[in-house]
Amino acid sequence: MKKLAALVILILRFYVDSCTSDSAHPGYPQSSGFCGLQSDELIVDSFRLQQQIDELASFSDSSAPSVTRILYSEADVRARRYIKDLMDSSGLIVREDGVGNIFGRWEGSDSMAPAIATGSHTDAIPFSGKYDGVVGVLGAIEAINALNRTGFKPRRSLEVIMFTSEEPTRFGISCLGSRLLAGLPNMKSSLERVVDKDNISFPDAAAIAGYEFALETLLEVPLKEDTYAAFVELHIEQGPILEEEGIAIGIVTAIAAPASLKVDFRGDGGHAGAVLMPSRNDAGLAAAELALAVEKHVLETQSADTVGTTGVLELYPGAVNSIPSAAHIEIDIRDIDEQRRNSVIQHIKVSASEIATRRHVHLDFQIVTQDPPAASSQKIVKAIESASQQLGLTSKHMISRAYHDSLFMARVSPMGMIFIPCYRGYSHRPDEFASREDLSNGIKVLALSLLALSSDL
Ligand SMILES: *[C@@H]1O[C@H](CO)[C@@H](O)[C@H](O)[C@H]1NC(C)=O
Ligand SMILES: *[C@@H]1O[C@H](CO)[C@@H](O)[C@H](O)[C@H]1NC(C)=O
Ligand SMILES: [Zn+2]
């Protein structure tokens, strides 16, 4: 069945005429080369791409098939050099900012116009796989190569970005590079304070990796207004939907954003035998009640898009014969609707103080992060839709439940994301996998989207 569908698509592809399908989709410009480009002229070298993915995976602090590539480690530095070399040999102009965000630019004929950017990350959490993020960097370079091979010349410049530290592994800050590019406040003071588990400071770690890093250079990282007219990220889905439904391309319409909470309850503790029930103020039970309240408040929204997780619950002193005198819990709340998510947080906060009062325990309630979700730009969604149609690929709209650098790029540029299927939705584990066919489809859709956006006035 799948083979038959592939055959039909293959035959269809040869009948697709870019100019006629163009006029059917007003999102596409009529001018500037696109009409001249048949979708079957776009050739992705998926064999070479797979070699690059495998080679990049060998820069790792854990043994294959797992990948561990932590910010500013030797493996990370080698990966950076590898990406810069690839950009260079694709004819891109390479530059790096103060925290090591890497940019490869293909100068457009209208070099003053805001550029079209694409990219992702190459850092990898401990014992993870070789596709998360990597697909959006190596794939973007291959999309550029594929466009270049057709003879296409961009009007707006095209840029490939490799973001520094999307994963929070080393310093506890996720999307570090894109947060800085987006000019988020308080980043400088956070980076001045943070140390890794070996008590190495951020500037020291950067210096070891060869970055002439001074906290002052951080001030030059934020993007100037109108640097980009669009940002598109290609990524594996990290969920099972596309594979289960046999769909080639996921078109992301919104990215859910997490808020994280840290809650501490403190009571008096005591001997598990000696202190009778009426005179206890058990911090552990307060935490247990709050965990249930989190679930209750999330379910009360009656929205499938709202999720809440109590992933950490620690009791002190943690002995079977001791009443918990302190409890620490950490809560993750996500939604694509910021107001609804924030209202859940408010309800949780009210519950926490109600529980603390009733149980006579002290409460410390801290909202650690509360990033706004992001909606994709309609123009970019349309460009991805048209590109998929042009290539005869099935597609569906979806929400990104994980967050990406795109969440922060959305603050400084219109944003969109392209998802491709991955094996069983596995991610952040060594058996993460995307087929060469799916990779190739995603790269073609990215290439045609970049082409359309670059030509767009
Ligand atoms: C495009 O291809 C030409 C010819 O092979 C090459 O010289 C150039 O560096 C490539 N890349 C770009 C971005 O122009
Ligand atoms: C971490 O390093 C700082 C500065 O070098 C030092 O003052 C502090 O004592 C260290 N902390 C630990 C836990 O080693
Ligand atoms: Zn990722």
XYZ file of C-alpha atoms and ligand atoms in Angstrom:
486
model
C 0.000 0.000 0.000
C 2.748 2.364 1.040
C 4.835 1.278 -1.972
C 1.900 1.897 -4.315
C 1.379 5.358 -2.862
C 5.077 6.086 -3.304
C 4.892 4.992 -6.934
C 1.862 7.190 -7.598
C 3.645 10.110 -5.988
C 6.724 9.405 -8.083
C 4.678 9.420 -11.291
C 2.766 12.520 -10.220
C 6.001 14.327 -9.523
C 6.924 14.242 -13.175
C 3.667 15.895 -14.083
C 3.900 18.662 -11.577
C 4.523 21.927 -13.285
C 5.750 24.543 -10.893
C 4.224 27.464 -12.792
C 0.699 26.102 -12.978
C 0.649 24.896 -9.407
C 2.124 28.275 -8.578
C -0.911 30.224 -9.646
C -3.097 27.850 -7.665
C -1.219 28.889 -4.529
C -1.005 32.631 -4.249
C 1.477 32.217 -1.385
C 4.100 31.556 -4.026
C 5.609 34.381 -5.986
C 5.298 34.224 -9.747
C 8.645 35.776 -10.486
C 12.292 35.084 -9.824
C 13.265 31.638 -10.850
C 10.691 29.549 -9.036
C 8.666 29.036 -12.196
C 11.751 27.777 -13.921
C 12.356 25.147 -11.232
C 10.641 21.794 -11.651
C 10.287 19.981 -8.368
C 12.083 16.960 -9.809
C 15.106 19.141 -10.534
C 15.634 19.436 -6.822
C 18.002 16.636 -5.958
C 18.934 15.850 -2.368
C 22.051 13.776 -1.834
C 20.622 11.712 1.010
C 23.502 9.247 0.841
C 26.071 11.945 1.569
C 23.771 13.463 4.162
C 23.585 10.139 5.995
C 27.379 9.945 5.952
C 27.531 13.412 7.489
C 24.968 12.504 10.157
C 27.031 9.412 11.026
C 30.294 11.345 11.066
C 28.853 14.060 13.306
C 27.551 11.335 15.638
C 31.121 10.118 16.099
C 31.953 13.376 17.916
C 30.550 12.117 21.169
C 31.425 11.529 24.799
C 29.560 8.231 24.901
C 29.980 5.199 22.678
C 27.855 4.538 19.587
C 24.990 4.263 18.935
C 24.426 6.806 21.697
C 25.511 10.415 21.290
C 26.571 12.785 24.089
C 27.646 16.235 22.989
C 27.548 18.854 25.713
C 28.049 22.595 25.257
C 31.712 23.640 24.877
C 33.006 20.085 25.373
C 35.685 18.814 23.002
C 33.004 16.901 21.073
C 30.963 20.093 20.739
C 34.002 22.017 19.515
C 34.723 19.340 16.894
C 31.087 19.402 15.763
C 31.292 23.192 15.427
C 34.417 22.951 13.288
C 32.730 20.279 11.167
C 29.658 22.461 10.551
C 31.752 25.530 9.729
C 33.796 23.494 7.228
C 30.633 22.179 5.585
C 29.174 25.673 5.352
C 32.411 26.909 3.875
C 32.596 24.184 1.255
C 28.978 24.923 0.284
C 30.091 28.445 -0.550
C 28.449 30.086 2.468
C 30.017 33.046 4.263
C 30.626 31.838 7.839
C 30.498 34.001 10.943
C 30.162 33.318 14.653
C 28.827 35.458 17.474
C 30.075 35.846 21.044
C 28.473 32.639 22.363
C 29.221 30.551 19.290
C 25.964 30.746 17.352
C 27.241 29.921 13.843
C 25.796 31.547 10.708
C 26.391 30.548 7.075
C 25.134 33.131 4.600
C 24.271 32.880 0.931
C 24.213 36.474 -0.184
C 21.062 37.327 -2.130
C 20.768 39.718 -5.062
C 18.959 42.091 -2.691
C 21.513 41.865 0.089
C 19.987 44.730 2.092
C 16.583 43.021 2.420
C 15.894 41.060 5.624
C 17.222 37.521 5.095
C 15.507 34.133 5.302
C 17.019 31.927 8.001
C 16.873 28.247 8.821
C 18.699 26.093 11.348
C 18.714 24.121 14.565
C 21.198 22.720 17.072
C 23.877 20.032 17.197
C 24.339 19.657 20.951
C 22.969 16.411 22.350
C 21.915 15.407 25.858
C 23.737 12.444 27.440
C 23.088 9.092 25.742
C 20.769 10.471 23.083
C 20.545 9.978 19.332
C 22.011 11.462 16.176
C 19.002 13.157 14.527
C 17.547 15.628 17.045
C 18.645 19.094 15.914
C 21.302 17.713 13.561
C 18.682 17.195 10.826
C 17.869 20.908 10.926
C 21.518 21.946 10.534
C 22.971 19.382 8.102
C 19.603 19.281 6.325
C 19.621 23.054 5.916
C 23.106 22.980 4.376
C 21.972 20.230 2.002
C 18.854 22.259 1.121
C 21.176 25.125 0.153
C 23.317 22.730 -1.918
C 20.220 21.345 -3.639
C 18.964 24.831 -4.509
C 22.400 25.870 -5.707
C 22.607 22.822 -7.990
C 19.441 23.925 -9.804
C 21.082 27.243 -10.672
C 18.730 29.175 -8.400
C 19.940 32.549 -7.117
C 18.228 33.938 -3.997
C 16.786 37.430 -3.904
C 16.782 37.743 -0.127
C 19.924 36.272 1.426
C 19.603 32.798 2.948
C 21.247 31.938 6.258
C 21.851 28.617 7.978
C 22.169 28.910 11.756
C 23.656 26.448 14.234
C 22.391 27.547 17.645
C 24.528 27.235 20.756
C 23.198 24.945 23.496
C 19.561 24.218 22.734
C 19.739 21.573 25.445
C 19.985 22.758 29.061
C 22.392 19.980 30.096
C 25.449 21.955 31.147
C 24.184 25.209 32.639
C 20.476 24.510 33.089
C 19.483 27.081 30.463
C 17.716 25.699 27.399
C 17.904 27.430 24.003
C 20.755 29.550 25.286
C 21.856 30.787 21.845
C 18.386 31.613 20.565
C 17.345 33.283 23.840
C 20.352 35.571 23.460
C 19.620 36.253 19.778
C 16.056 37.155 20.731
C 17.389 39.607 23.297
C 15.682 38.059 26.322
C 16.284 40.075 29.478
C 18.340 38.833 32.431
C 20.460 36.505 30.314
C 23.669 38.343 31.151
C 23.104 38.163 34.894
C 22.143 34.473 34.627
C 25.259 33.671 32.640
C 27.433 35.554 35.116
C 26.133 33.379 37.930
C 25.828 29.882 36.486
C 28.371 27.131 37.024
C 28.274 23.557 35.728
C 28.410 20.461 37.931
C 32.199 20.774 38.150
C 31.893 24.403 39.297
C 33.166 25.726 35.938
C 31.674 29.126 35.151
C 30.083 29.934 31.811
C 32.858 32.322 30.681
C 35.529 29.797 31.700
C 33.804 27.003 29.805
C 33.532 29.242 26.741
C 37.206 30.176 27.006
C 38.236 26.510 27.208
C 36.254 25.945 23.994
C 38.247 28.711 22.334
C 35.728 31.523 22.504
C 37.281 34.893 23.304
C 34.358 35.309 25.543
C 33.677 38.355 27.619
C 30.310 38.977 29.173
C 30.340 42.303 27.322
C 30.235 40.490 23.977
C 26.835 39.176 25.018
C 25.459 42.611 24.401
C 26.287 42.263 20.707
C 24.524 38.923 20.271
C 20.868 40.075 20.089
C 19.623 40.371 16.504
C 18.956 43.810 15.111
C 15.361 44.468 14.191
C 14.402 43.080 10.759
C 17.461 40.887 10.431
C 15.208 38.069 9.237
C 11.993 38.100 7.232
C 11.437 34.438 8.116
C 12.916 31.639 10.192
C 12.130 27.999 9.346
C 13.375 25.022 11.369
C 13.427 21.446 10.073
C 13.218 18.886 12.887
C 12.250 15.272 13.577
C 8.762 15.116 15.085
C 9.898 13.484 18.358
C 6.400 12.031 18.555
C 4.664 9.107 16.783
C 1.841 10.831 14.877
C 3.380 11.250 11.401
C 4.719 7.696 11.309
C 1.470 6.193 12.605
C -0.620 8.077 10.069
C 1.847 7.557 7.195
C 2.222 11.299 6.602
C 5.457 12.714 5.185
C 5.451 16.293 6.471
C 4.207 17.936 9.662
C 3.524 21.647 9.354
C 3.833 23.206 12.787
C 1.209 25.845 13.534
C 2.197 26.563 17.144
C 4.845 25.645 19.696
C 3.688 24.917 23.221
C 5.760 26.577 25.884
C 6.694 25.213 29.261
C 6.520 26.937 32.583
C 8.415 25.341 35.418
C 7.719 25.668 39.115
C 9.740 24.783 42.183
C 7.804 24.327 45.403
C 9.195 23.677 48.875
C 7.139 22.752 51.923
C 8.685 22.791 55.415
C 7.210 21.232 58.549
C 8.600 20.080 61.891
C 9.255 16.433 61.078
C 9.697 14.028 63.989
C 9.727 10.396 65.004
C 7.360 8.192 62.982
C 6.260 6.439 66.166
C 6.329 9.131 68.807
C 4.478 12.008 67.109
C 0.757 11.265 66.981
C -1.265 12.073 63.883
C -3.129 15.176 65.200
C 0.132 16.953 66.084
C 1.915 16.414 62.771
C 2.627 18.896 59.992
C 3.920 16.494 57.361
C 5.630 18.333 54.493
C 5.582 15.167 52.368
C 1.799 14.906 52.476
C 1.517 18.571 51.472
C 3.662 17.815 48.423
C 1.621 14.708 47.593
C -1.582 16.742 47.757
C -0.110 19.418 45.523
C 0.932 16.841 42.912
C -2.693 15.693 42.746
C -3.884 19.301 42.602
C -1.640 19.870 39.564
C -3.383 17.019 37.758
C -6.806 18.297 38.830
C -6.230 21.870 37.648
C -4.832 20.703 34.312
C -7.822 18.397 33.714
C -10.239 21.173 34.685
C -9.194 23.139 31.594
C -10.765 20.314 29.524
C -8.170 21.065 26.884
C -6.049 18.299 25.381
C -3.318 20.869 24.770
C -2.778 21.582 28.459
C -0.393 19.208 30.232
C 1.110 19.220 33.702
C 3.747 16.979 35.234
C 5.191 16.700 38.707
C 8.485 15.123 37.736
C 10.444 15.706 40.934
C 9.295 14.921 44.460
C 11.993 14.733 47.129
C 11.410 14.162 50.820
C 13.748 15.048 53.697
C 15.240 13.430 55.589
C 13.977 10.494 53.527
C 13.908 7.752 56.152
C 11.110 5.251 56.649
C 10.786 6.070 60.359
C 10.918 9.849 60.057
C 8.077 12.250 59.287
C 9.156 14.334 56.256
C 10.216 17.730 57.544
C 10.735 19.125 54.075
C 9.513 18.315 50.582
C 10.723 19.683 47.296
C 8.687 19.289 44.128
C 9.181 20.504 40.574
C 6.308 20.970 38.171
C 6.218 21.423 34.389
C 3.108 22.980 32.814
C 2.723 23.377 29.043
C 0.140 24.756 26.712
C -0.179 26.510 23.379
C -2.499 29.047 25.039
C -0.468 31.280 27.309
C -3.431 32.659 29.265
C -4.845 29.221 29.955
C -1.429 27.941 31.054
C -0.893 30.935 33.324
C -4.313 30.484 34.843
C -3.416 26.851 35.659
C -0.278 28.157 37.374
C -2.400 30.586 39.406
C -4.722 27.758 40.473
C -1.739 25.644 41.491
C -0.377 28.540 43.501
C -3.693 29.031 45.305
C -3.870 25.298 46.052
C -0.303 25.324 47.362
C -1.029 28.055 49.890
C -4.362 26.503 50.863
C -2.594 23.173 51.492
C 0.224 24.907 53.426
C -2.229 26.769 55.661
C -4.377 23.718 56.340
C -1.360 21.507 57.069
C 0.575 24.142 59.037
C 3.665 23.932 56.853
C 5.799 26.739 55.460
C 5.545 27.303 51.687
C 8.086 28.578 49.197
C 6.573 28.843 45.689
C 8.824 29.778 42.814
C 8.039 30.205 39.108
C 11.363 29.378 37.483
C 10.468 29.907 33.836
C 7.314 31.042 32.127
C 8.057 31.391 28.422
C 5.244 32.408 26.095
C 4.144 29.891 23.436
C 4.525 30.905 19.806
C 2.275 30.741 16.771
C 3.738 30.080 13.336
C 3.527 32.777 10.697
C 0.678 32.142 8.233
C 2.921 33.087 5.353
C 5.474 30.441 6.313
C 2.784 27.810 6.948
C 1.477 28.502 3.419
C 4.955 28.295 1.921
C 5.501 24.878 3.564
C 2.031 23.713 2.458
C 2.666 24.746 -1.138
C 6.103 23.153 -1.130
C 4.631 19.849 0.119
C 1.908 19.932 -2.543
C 4.417 20.792 -5.218
C 6.396 17.692 -4.256
C 3.303 15.490 -4.017
C 3.906 14.858 -0.321
C 1.200 14.272 2.259
C 1.187 16.766 5.097
C -0.775 17.752 8.170
C -0.890 20.674 10.552
C 0.369 19.939 14.024
C 1.467 21.458 17.289
C 5.004 21.135 18.555
C 4.684 19.902 22.112
C 8.423 20.022 22.626
C 10.045 23.424 22.391
C 12.803 24.405 20.025
C 15.008 27.370 19.174
C 12.080 28.411 16.964
C 10.140 29.331 20.115
C 12.602 32.155 20.762
C 13.297 33.050 17.136
C 9.544 33.706 16.892
C 10.101 36.791 19.028
C 12.354 38.418 16.439
C 11.146 36.911 13.173
C 8.107 35.319 11.579
C 8.594 31.607 12.354
C 7.609 28.190 10.990
C 8.670 24.576 11.484
C 8.766 21.464 9.318
C 8.491 18.080 11.038
C 9.462 14.740 9.513
C 8.510 11.313 10.891
C 10.900 9.487 13.197
C 10.884 5.843 14.216
C 8.122 5.290 16.799
C 8.463 8.905 17.847
C 11.628 8.025 19.757
C 13.918 10.908 20.633
C 16.582 11.669 23.226
C 17.587 8.009 23.093
C 20.173 6.071 21.059
C 17.610 4.364 18.797
C 16.313 7.698 17.503
C 15.996 7.261 13.715
C 14.684 8.970 10.591
C 14.806 7.251 7.190
C 16.760 8.674 4.282
C 13.518 9.056 2.346
C 11.894 11.094 5.131
C 15.029 13.203 5.522
C 15.125 13.832 1.812
C 11.430 14.822 1.759
C 11.928 17.260 4.619
C 14.961 18.843 2.977
C 13.131 19.294 -0.330
C 10.200 20.931 1.438
C 12.639 23.176 3.297
C 14.462 24.058 0.072
C 11.271 24.990 -1.780
C 10.020 26.967 1.232
C 13.296 28.899 1.418
C 13.129 29.503 -2.307
C 9.605 30.910 -2.113
C 10.303 33.027 0.969
C 13.544 34.326 -0.501
C 11.769 35.432 -3.672
C 8.870 36.957 -1.779
C 8.758 40.745 -1.736
C 27.055 27.168 -5.538
O 27.677 26.451 -6.581
C 28.793 27.094 -7.176
C 29.255 26.246 -8.339
O 29.587 24.957 -7.925
C 29.878 27.296 -6.123
O 30.946 28.016 -6.666
C 29.266 28.081 -4.935
O 30.228 28.190 -3.912
C 28.036 27.357 -4.405
N 27.442 27.988 -3.235
C 26.912 29.177 -3.174
C 26.324 29.557 -1.879
O 26.886 29.934 -4.118
C 33.324 27.221 43.031
O 34.264 28.142 42.532
C 34.238 29.395 43.206
C 35.132 30.361 42.449
O 36.282 29.746 41.950
C 34.651 29.166 44.652
O 34.639 30.391 45.361
C 33.680 28.194 45.290
O 34.082 27.884 46.597
C 33.590 26.903 44.474
N 32.516 26.063 45.010
C 32.671 24.759 45.200
C 31.472 24.038 45.706
O 33.718 24.187 44.979
Zn 16.007 19.496 19.055
